[in-house]
CSV table of C-alpha atoms in Angstrom, one decimal:
chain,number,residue,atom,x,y,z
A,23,UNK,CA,0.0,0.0,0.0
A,24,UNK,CA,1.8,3.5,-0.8
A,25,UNK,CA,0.5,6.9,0.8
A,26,UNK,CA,1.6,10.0,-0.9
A,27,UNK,CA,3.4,12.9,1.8
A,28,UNK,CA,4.0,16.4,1.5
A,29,UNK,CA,7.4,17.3,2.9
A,30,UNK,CA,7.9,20.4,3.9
A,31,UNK,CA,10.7,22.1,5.3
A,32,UNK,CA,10.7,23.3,8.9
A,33,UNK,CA,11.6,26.9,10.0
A,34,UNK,CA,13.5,25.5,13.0
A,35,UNK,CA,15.2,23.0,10.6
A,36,UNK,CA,15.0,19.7,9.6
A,37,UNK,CA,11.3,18.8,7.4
A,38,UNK,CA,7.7,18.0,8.5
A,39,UNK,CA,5.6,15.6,6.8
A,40,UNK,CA,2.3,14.8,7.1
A,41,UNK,CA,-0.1,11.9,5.4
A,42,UNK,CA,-3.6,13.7,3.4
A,43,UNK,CA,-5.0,10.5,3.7
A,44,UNK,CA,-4.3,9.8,7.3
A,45,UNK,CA,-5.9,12.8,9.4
A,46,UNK,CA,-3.3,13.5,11.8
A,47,UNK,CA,-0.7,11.8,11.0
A,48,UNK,CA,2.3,13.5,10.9
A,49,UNK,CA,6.1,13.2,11.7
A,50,UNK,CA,9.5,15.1,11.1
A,51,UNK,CA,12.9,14.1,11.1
A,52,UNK,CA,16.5,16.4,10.5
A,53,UNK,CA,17.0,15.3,7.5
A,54,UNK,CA,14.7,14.1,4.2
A,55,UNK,CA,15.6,11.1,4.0
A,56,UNK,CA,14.9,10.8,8.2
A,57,UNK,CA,11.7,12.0,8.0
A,58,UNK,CA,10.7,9.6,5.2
A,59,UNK,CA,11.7,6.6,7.2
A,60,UNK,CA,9.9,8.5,10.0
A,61,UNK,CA,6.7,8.5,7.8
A,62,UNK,CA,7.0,4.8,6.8
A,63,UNK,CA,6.7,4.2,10.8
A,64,UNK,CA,3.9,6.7,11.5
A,65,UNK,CA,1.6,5.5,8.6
A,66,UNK,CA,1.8,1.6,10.3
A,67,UNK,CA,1.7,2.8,13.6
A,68,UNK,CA,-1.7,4.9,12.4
A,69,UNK,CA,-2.9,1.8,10.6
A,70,UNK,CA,-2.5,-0.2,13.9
A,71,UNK,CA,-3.9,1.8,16.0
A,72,UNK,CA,-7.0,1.6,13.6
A,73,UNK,CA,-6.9,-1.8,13.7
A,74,UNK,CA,-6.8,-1.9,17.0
A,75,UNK,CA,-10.1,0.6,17.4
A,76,UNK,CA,-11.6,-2.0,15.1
A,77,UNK,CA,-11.2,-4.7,17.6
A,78,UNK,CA,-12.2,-2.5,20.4
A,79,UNK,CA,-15.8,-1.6,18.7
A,80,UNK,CA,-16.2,-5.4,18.3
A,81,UNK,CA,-18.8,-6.9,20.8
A,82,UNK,CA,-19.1,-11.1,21.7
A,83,UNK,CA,-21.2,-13.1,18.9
A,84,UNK,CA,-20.9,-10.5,16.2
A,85,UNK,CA,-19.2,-11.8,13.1
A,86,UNK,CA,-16.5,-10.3,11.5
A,87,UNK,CA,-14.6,-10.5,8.3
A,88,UNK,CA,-11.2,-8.8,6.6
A,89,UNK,CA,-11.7,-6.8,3.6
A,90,UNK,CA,-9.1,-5.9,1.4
A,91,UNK,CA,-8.9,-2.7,-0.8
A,92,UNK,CA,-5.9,-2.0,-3.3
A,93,UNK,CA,-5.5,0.8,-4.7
């Protein structure tokens, strides 16, 4: 699954990148590259987190399924 970012460069150095598709998820790092590898690990943390708030609104005796979506 890919994401697109918009990196921008921070004013007290070093970039900023945030995730359009994820609300709120963002990161930075001191360098590009950094805050890249930074966004890889934000994006999966944000995906876990929903997968976790999935779990959460599940109740005993419902049924549930995986779907998958490419894009």
């Amino acid at each position: 699954m890919k994401f697109y970012v918009v990196l921008e460069k921070a004013e007290e150095g070093g970039f900023n990148i945030s995730v359009p598709a994820l609300d709120g998820c963002f990161t930075q790092g001191e360098t590009e590259e950094e805050a890249l590898v930074n966004a890889q690990e934000a994006i999966l943390c944000y995906l876990e987190g929903l997968e976790k708030l999935n779990q959460i609104k599940a109740k005993p005796g419902m049924i549930l399924r995986e779907v998958g979506v490419s894009l």
